[in-house]
XYZ file of N, CA and C in Angstrom:
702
model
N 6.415 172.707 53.976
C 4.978 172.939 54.162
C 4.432 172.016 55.240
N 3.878 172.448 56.064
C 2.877 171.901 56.890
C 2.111 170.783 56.642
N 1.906 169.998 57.467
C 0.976 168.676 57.131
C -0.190 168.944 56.556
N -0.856 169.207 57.792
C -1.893 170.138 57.781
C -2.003 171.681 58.238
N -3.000 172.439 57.632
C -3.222 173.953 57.688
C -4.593 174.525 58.451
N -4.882 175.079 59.313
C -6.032 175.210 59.413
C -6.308 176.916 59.605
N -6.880 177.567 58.481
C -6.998 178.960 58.344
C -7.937 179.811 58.383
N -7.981 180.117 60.173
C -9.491 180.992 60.112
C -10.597 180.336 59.880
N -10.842 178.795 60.643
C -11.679 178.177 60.222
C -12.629 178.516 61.273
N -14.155 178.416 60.887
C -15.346 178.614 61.968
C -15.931 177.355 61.163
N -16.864 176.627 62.471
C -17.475 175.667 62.134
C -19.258 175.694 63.094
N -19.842 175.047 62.786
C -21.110 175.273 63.154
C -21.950 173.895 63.318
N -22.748 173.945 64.470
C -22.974 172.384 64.248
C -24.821 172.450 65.065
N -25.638 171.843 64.285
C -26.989 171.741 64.341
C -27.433 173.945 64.612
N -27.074 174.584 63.407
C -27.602 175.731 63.457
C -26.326 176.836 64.453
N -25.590 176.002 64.997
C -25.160 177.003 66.264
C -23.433 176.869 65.835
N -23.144 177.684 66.112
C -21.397 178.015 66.026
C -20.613 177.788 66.917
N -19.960 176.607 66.743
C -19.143 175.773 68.111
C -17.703 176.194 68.034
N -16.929 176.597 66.998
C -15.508 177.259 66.756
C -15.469 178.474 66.008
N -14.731 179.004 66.320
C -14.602 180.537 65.640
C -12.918 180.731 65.573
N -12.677 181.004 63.977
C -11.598 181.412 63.969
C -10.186 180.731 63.902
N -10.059 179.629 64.060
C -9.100 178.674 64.695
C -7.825 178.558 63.573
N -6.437 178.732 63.758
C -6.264 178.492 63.020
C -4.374 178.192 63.829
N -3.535 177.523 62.954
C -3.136 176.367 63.472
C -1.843 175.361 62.846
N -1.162 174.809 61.987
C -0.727 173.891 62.149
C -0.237 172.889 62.161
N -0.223 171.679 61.823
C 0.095 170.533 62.290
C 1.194 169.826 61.133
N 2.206 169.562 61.461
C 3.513 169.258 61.386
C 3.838 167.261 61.659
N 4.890 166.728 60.215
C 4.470 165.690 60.119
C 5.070 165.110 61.365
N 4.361 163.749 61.963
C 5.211 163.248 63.240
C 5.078 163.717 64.776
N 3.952 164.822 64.670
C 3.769 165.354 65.772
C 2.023 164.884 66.583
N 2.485 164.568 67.947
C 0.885 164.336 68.206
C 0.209 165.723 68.929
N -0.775 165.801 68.649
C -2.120 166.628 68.892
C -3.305 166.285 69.852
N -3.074 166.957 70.663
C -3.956 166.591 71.964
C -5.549 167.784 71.550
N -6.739 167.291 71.101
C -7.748 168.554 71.209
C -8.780 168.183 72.050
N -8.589 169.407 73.346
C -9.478 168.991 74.179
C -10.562 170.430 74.549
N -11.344 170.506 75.645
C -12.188 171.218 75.605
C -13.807 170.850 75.888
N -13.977 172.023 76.377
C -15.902 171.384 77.218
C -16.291 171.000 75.751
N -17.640 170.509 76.619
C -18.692 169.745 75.421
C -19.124 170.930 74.944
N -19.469 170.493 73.751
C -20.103 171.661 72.582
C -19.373 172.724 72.287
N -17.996 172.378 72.298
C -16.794 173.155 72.062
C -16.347 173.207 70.487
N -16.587 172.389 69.890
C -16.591 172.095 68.618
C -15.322 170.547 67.997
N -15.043 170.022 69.520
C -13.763 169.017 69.306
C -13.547 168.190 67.898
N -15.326 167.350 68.304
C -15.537 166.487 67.308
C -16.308 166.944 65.897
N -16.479 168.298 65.935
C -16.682 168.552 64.529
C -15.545 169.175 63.348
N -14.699 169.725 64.693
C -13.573 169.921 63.492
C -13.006 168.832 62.946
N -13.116 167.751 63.595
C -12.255 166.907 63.317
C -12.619 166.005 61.510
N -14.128 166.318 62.166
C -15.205 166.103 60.700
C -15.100 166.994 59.704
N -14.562 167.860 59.773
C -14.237 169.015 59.050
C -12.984 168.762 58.067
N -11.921 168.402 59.239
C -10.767 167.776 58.382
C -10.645 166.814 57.453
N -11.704 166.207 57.979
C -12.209 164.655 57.291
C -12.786 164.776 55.824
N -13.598 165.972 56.018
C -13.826 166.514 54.874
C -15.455 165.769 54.663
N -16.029 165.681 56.133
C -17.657 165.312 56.188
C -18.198 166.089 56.410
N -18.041 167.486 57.012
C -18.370 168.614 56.792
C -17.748 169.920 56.113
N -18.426 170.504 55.862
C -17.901 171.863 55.201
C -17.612 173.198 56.560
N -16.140 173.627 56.172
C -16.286 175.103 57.588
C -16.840 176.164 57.226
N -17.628 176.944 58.172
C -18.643 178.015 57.568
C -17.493 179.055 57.363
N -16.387 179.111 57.990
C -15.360 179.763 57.208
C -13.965 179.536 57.359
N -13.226 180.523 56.406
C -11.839 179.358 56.228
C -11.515 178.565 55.846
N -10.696 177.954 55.951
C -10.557 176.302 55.117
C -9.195 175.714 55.629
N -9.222 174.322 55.388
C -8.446 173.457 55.890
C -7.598 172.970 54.655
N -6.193 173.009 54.843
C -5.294 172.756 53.920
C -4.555 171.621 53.856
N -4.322 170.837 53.246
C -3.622 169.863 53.439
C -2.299 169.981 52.404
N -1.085 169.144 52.944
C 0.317 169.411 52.406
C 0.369 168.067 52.329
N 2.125 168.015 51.668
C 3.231 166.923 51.543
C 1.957 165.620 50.707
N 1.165 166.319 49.915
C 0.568 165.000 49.080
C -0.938 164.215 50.058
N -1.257 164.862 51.435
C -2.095 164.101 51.790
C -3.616 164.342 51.170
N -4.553 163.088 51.148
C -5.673 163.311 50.765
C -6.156 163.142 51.674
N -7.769 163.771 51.610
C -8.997 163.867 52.858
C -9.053 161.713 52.999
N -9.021 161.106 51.723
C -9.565 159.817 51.898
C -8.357 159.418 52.458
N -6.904 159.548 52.551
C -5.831 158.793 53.291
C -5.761 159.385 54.951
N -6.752 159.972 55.066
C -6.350 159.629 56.835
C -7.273 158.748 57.242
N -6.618 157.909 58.229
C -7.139 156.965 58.737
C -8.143 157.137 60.509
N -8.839 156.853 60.086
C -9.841 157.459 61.377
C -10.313 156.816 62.193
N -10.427 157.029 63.834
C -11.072 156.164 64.394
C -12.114 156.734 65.012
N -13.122 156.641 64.823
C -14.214 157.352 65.270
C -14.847 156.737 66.959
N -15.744 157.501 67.825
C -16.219 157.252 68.932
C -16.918 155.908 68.439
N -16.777 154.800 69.322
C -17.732 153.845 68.984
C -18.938 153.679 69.272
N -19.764 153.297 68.495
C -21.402 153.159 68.640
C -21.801 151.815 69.365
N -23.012 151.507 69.468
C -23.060 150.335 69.924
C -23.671 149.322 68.626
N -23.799 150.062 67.516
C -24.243 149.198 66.109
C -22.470 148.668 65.700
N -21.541 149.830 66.020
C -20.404 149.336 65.530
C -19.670 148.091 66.841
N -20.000 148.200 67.667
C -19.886 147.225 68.737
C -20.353 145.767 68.744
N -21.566 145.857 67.776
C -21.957 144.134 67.556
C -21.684 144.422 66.088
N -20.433 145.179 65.137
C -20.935 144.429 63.533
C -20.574 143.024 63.463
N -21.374 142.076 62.793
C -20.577 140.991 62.351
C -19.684 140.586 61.692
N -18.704 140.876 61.712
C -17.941 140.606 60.497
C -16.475 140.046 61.549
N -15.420 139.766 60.933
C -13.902 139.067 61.560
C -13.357 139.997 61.482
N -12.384 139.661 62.610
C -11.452 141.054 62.727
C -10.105 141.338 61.300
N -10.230 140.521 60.364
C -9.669 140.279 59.456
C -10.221 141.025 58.422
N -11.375 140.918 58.614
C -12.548 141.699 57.612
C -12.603 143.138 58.090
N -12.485 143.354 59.339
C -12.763 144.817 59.490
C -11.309 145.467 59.381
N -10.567 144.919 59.844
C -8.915 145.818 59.375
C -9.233 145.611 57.902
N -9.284 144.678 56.995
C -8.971 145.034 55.750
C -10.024 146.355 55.387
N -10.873 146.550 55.823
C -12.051 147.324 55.055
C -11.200 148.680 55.198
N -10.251 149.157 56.298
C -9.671 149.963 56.039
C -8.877 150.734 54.594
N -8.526 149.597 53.629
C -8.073 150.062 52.578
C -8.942 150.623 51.419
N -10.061 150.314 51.875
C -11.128 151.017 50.611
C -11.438 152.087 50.215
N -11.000 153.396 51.227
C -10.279 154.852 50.999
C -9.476 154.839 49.391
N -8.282 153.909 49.242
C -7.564 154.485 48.590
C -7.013 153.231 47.410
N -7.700 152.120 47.700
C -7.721 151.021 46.451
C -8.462 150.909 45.739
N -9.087 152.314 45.606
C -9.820 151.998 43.973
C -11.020 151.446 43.871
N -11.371 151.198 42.770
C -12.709 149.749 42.719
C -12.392 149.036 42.377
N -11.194 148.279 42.369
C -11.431 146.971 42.434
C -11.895 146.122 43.363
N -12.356 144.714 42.804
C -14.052 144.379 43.629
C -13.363 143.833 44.408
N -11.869 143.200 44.808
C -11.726 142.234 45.560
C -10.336 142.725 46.185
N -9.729 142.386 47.500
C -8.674 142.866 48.433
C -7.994 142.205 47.374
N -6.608 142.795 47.202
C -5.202 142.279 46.758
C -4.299 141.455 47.598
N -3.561 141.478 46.979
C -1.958 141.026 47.834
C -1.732 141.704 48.635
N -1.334 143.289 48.290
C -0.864 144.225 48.920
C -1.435 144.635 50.233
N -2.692 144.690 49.899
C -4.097 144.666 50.990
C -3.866 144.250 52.133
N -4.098 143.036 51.219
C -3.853 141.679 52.695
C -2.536 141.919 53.674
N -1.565 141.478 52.908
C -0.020 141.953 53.414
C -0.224 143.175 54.510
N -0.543 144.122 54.021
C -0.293 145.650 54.633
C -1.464 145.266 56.416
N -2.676 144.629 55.820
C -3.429 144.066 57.098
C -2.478 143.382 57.943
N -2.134 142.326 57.685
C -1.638 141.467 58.635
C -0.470 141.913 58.901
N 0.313 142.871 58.109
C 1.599 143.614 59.075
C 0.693 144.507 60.188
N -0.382 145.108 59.841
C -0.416 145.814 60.778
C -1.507 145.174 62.124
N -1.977 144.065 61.636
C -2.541 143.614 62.808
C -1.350 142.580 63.612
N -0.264 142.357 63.413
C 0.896 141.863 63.618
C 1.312 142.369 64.761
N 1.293 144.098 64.179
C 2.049 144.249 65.184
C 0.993 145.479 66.343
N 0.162 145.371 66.084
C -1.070 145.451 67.261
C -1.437 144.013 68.307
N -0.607 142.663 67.791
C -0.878 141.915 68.736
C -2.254 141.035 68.520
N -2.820 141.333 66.902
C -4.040 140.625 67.370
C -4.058 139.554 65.656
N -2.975 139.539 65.061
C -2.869 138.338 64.072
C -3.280 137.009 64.707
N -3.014 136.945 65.738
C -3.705 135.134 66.521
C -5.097 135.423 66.737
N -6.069 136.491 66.570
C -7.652 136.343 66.840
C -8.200 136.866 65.406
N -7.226 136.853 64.318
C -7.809 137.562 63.065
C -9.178 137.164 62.609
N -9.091 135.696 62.896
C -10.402 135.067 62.053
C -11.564 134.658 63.385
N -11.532 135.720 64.357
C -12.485 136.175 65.724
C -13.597 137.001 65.477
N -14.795 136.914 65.404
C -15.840 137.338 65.116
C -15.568 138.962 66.485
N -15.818 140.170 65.501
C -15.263 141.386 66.051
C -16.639 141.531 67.064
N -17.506 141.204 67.648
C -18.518 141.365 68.505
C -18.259 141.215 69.561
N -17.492 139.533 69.702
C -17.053 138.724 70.683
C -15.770 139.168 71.338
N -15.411 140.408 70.894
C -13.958 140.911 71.134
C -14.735 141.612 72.973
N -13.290 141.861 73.609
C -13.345 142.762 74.795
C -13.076 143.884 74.291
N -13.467 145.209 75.314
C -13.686 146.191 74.581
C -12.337 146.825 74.064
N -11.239 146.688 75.047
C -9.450 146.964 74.305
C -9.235 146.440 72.868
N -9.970 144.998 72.966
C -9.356 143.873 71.784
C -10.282 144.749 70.721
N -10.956 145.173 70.686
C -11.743 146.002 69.416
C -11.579 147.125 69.361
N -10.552 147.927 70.093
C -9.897 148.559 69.967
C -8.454 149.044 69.074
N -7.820 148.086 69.490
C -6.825 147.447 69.248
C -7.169 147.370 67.355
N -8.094 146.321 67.136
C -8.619 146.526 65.713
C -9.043 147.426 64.925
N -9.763 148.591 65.548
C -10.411 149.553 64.825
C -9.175 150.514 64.741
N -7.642 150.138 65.183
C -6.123 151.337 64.837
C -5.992 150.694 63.639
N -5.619 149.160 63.670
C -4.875 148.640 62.762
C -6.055 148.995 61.397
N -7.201 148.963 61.673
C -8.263 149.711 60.506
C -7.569 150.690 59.868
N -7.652 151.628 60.897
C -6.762 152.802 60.581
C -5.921 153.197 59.968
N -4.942 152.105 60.522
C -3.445 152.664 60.301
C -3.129 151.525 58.357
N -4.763 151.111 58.196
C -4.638 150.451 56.949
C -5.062 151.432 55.899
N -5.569 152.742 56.158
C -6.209 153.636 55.651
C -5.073 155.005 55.622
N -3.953 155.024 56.009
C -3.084 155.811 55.758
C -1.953 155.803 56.173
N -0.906 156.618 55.443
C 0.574 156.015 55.778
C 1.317 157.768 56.496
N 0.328 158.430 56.530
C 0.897 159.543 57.186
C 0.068 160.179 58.782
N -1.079 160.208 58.610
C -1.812 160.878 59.540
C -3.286 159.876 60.187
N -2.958 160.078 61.415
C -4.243 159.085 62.574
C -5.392 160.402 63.161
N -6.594 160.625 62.703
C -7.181 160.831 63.623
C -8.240 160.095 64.374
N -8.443 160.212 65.699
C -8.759 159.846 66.736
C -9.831 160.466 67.406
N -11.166 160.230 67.757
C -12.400 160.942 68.536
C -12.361 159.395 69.633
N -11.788 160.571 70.923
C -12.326 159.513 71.919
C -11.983 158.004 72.275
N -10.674 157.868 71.826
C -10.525 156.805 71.482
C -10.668 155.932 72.682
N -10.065 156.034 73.972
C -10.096 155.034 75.615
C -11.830 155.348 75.737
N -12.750 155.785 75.540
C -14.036 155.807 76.019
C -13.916 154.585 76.664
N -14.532 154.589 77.951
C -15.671 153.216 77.965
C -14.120 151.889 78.699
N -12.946 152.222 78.288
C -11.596 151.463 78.692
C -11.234 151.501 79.877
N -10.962 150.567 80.607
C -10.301 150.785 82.204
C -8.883 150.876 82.036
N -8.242 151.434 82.721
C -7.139 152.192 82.768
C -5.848 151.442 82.715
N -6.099 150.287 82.615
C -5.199 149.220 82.509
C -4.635 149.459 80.713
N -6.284 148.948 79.880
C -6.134 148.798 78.622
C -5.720 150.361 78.087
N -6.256 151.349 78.936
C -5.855 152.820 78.300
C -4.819 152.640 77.952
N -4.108 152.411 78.947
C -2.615 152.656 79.238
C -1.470 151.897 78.552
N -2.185 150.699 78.380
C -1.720 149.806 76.780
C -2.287 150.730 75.334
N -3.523 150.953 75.289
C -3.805 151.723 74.123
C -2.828 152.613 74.110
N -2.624 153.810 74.612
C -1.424 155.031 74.173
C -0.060 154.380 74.212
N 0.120 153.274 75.049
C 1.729 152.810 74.415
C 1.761 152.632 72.677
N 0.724 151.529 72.428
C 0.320 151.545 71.242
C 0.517 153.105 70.093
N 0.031 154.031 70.631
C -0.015 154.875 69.681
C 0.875 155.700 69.785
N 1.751 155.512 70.748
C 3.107 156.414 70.528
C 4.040 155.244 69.893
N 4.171 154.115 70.113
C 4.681 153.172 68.915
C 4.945 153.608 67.399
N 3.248 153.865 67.101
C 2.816 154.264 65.740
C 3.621 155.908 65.764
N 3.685 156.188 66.728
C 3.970 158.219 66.375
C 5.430 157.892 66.484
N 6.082 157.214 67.194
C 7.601 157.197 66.962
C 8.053 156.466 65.989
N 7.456 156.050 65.043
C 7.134 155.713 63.419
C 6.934 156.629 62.473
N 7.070 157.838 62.610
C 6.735 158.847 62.071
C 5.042 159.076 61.597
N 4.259 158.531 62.399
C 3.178 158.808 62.104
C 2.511 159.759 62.939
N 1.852 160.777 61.941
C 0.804 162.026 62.680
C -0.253 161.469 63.720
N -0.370 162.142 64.768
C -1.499 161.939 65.313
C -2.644 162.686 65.622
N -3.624 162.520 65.283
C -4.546 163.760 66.329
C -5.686 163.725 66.991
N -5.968 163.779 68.355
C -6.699 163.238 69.220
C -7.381 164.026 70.100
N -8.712 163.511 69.578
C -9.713 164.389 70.517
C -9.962 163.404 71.871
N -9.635 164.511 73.170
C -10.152 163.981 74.224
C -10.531 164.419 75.254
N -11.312 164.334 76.013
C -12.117 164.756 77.311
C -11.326 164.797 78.821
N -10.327 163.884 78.369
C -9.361 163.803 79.630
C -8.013 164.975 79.232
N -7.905 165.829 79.972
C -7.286 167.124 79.923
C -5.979 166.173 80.174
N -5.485 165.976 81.351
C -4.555 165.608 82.170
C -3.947 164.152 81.216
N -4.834 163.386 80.923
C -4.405 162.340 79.567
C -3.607 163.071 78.780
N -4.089 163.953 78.193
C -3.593 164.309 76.671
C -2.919 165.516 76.880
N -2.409 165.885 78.344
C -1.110 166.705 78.397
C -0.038 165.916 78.774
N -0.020 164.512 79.213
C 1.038 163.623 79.384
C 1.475 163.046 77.914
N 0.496 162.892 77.494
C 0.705 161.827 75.537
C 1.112 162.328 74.810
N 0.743 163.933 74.663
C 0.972 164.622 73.446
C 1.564 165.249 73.562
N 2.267 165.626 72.357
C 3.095 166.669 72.019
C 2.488 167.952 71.877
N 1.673 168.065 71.299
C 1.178 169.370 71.246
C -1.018 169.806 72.466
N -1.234 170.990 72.282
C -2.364 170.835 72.776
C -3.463 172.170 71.958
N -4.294 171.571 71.057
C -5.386 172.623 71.238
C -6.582 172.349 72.147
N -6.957 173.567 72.797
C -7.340 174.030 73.595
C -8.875 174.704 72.700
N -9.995 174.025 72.695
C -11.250 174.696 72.273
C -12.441 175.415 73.120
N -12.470 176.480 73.135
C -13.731 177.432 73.807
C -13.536 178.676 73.618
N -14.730 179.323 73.913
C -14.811 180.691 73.217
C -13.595 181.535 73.616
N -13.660 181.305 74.952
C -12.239 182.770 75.440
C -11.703 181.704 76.900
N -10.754 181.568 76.715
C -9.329 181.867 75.645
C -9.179 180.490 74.991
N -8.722 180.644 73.860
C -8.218 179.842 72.766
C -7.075 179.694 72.707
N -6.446 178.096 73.480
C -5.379 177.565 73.549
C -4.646 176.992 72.287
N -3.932 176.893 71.967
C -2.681 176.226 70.979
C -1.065 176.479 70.941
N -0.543 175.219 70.982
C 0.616 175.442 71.054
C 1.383 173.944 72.138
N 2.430 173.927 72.607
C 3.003 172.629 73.104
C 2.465 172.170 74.475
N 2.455 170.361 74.230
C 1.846 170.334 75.931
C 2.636 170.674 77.075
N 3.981 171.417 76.812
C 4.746 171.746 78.113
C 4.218 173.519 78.574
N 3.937 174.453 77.191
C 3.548 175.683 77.409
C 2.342 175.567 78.114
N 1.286 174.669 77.800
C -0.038 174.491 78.031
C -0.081 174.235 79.939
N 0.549 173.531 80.224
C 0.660 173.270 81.563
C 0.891 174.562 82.573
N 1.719 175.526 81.415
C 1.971 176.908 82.439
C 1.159 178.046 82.103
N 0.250 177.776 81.114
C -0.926 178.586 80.708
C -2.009 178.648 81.553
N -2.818 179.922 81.688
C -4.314 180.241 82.386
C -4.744 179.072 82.261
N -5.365 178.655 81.282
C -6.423 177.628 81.233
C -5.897 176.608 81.070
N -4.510 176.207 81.195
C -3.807 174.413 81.044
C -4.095 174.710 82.880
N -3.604 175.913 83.404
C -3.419 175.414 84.909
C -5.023 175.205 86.078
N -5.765 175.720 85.085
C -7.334 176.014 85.516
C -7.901 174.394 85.164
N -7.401 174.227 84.024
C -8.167 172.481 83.797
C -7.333 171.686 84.576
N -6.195 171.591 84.542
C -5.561 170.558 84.960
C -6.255 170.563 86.847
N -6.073 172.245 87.096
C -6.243 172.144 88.999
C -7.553 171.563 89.166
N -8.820 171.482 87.962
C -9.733 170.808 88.213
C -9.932 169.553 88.123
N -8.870 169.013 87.299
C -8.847 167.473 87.695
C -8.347 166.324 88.321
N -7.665 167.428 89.080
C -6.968 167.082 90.220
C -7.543 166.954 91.183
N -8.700 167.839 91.368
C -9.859 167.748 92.568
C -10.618 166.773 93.152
């Protein structure tokens, strides 16, 4: 069974219908490139999966045991989430609160599972660094290991290089093919076409006509992989 399922889903966002139909997919260990114009519906399916919105039709399936609360998410950053106060110790751990229950206070396990994974993101020497004062990679960098504290199978991703110079990009996706040649899912919404036909393994393709899906090598020899890509080449 499939990781994830996505069946005939339509989604709708402030009154208006941004996807129609979509359906799809996703297989454990594989990354997912979803790209597509604005108001395409990128970042609401993704909310969809998340299970913060409801699809006006269809439905989204999940396999092999995953729950909506074990994927680990990194959402577009705000600029409220850009100054929170808190240590970067504090914000990776908050990742586990998906799926530890109520108990009032981090564990062993918690902790442990944090500092392996801020270990090996490189940022265990700034743990106890007030996350404000970070550069914008270095809070980057933190808001995966968040992530990747919030689930042991599947990453999704809105946007994640925003706002990054191409240096740190380019460290960020080493980073996350690290994590994917770990057997971890990925799936990533992004604006850069030509990005996320080099990274990923796979590509959906969102807009009304034509509706792309399928591998980033088919995508490159497709109508609209060769129509986006020749435009960003320009």
């Amino acid at each position: 069974m499939a990781l994830i399922t996505f069946e005939g889903v339509g989604l709708s966002y402030g009154g208006a219908n941004v996807a129609h139909d979509v359906s799809f997919s996703v297989n454990a260990g594989e990354f997912w490139g979803i790209v597509g114009e604005n108001g395409s519906g990128k970042t609401t399916l993704m909310k969809a999966l998340l299970g913060l919105i409801p699809c006006s039709n269809g439905r989204i399936v999940l396999g092999e045991g995953l729950k909506p609360n074990e994927i680990g998410y990194l959402p577009q950053q705000s600029l409220i989430q850009k100054d929170f106060p808190a240590s970067v110790g504090e914000v990776v751990l908050s990742g586990t609160i998906g799926w530890r229950g109520m108990k009032p206070f981090y564990g062993r396990h918690e902790r442990a599972l944090a500092r392996k994974n801020m270990e090996m993101l490189g940022i265990l020497p700034i743990e106890k660094h007030s996350y404000q004062e970070l550069s914008g990679g270095q809070q980057q960098r933190v808001l995966l290991a968040r992530a990747l504290c919030a689930t042991k199978k599947c990453l999704v991703l809105d946007e994640p290089t925003t706002g990054l110079d191409p240096v740190v990009t380019a460290d960020f996706y080493r980073l996350l093919h690290t994590v994917n040649g770990q057997g971890m899912t990925v799936i990533m919404v992004s604006h850069d076409v030509e990005e996320a036909v080099r990274d990923c393994s796979h590509i959906l393709h969102l807009s009304c006509h034509p509706l792309f899906i399928g591998t980033a090598a088919a995508y490159k020899t497709s109508p609209i992989g060769r129509r986006y890509l020749q435009e960003t080449a320009l």
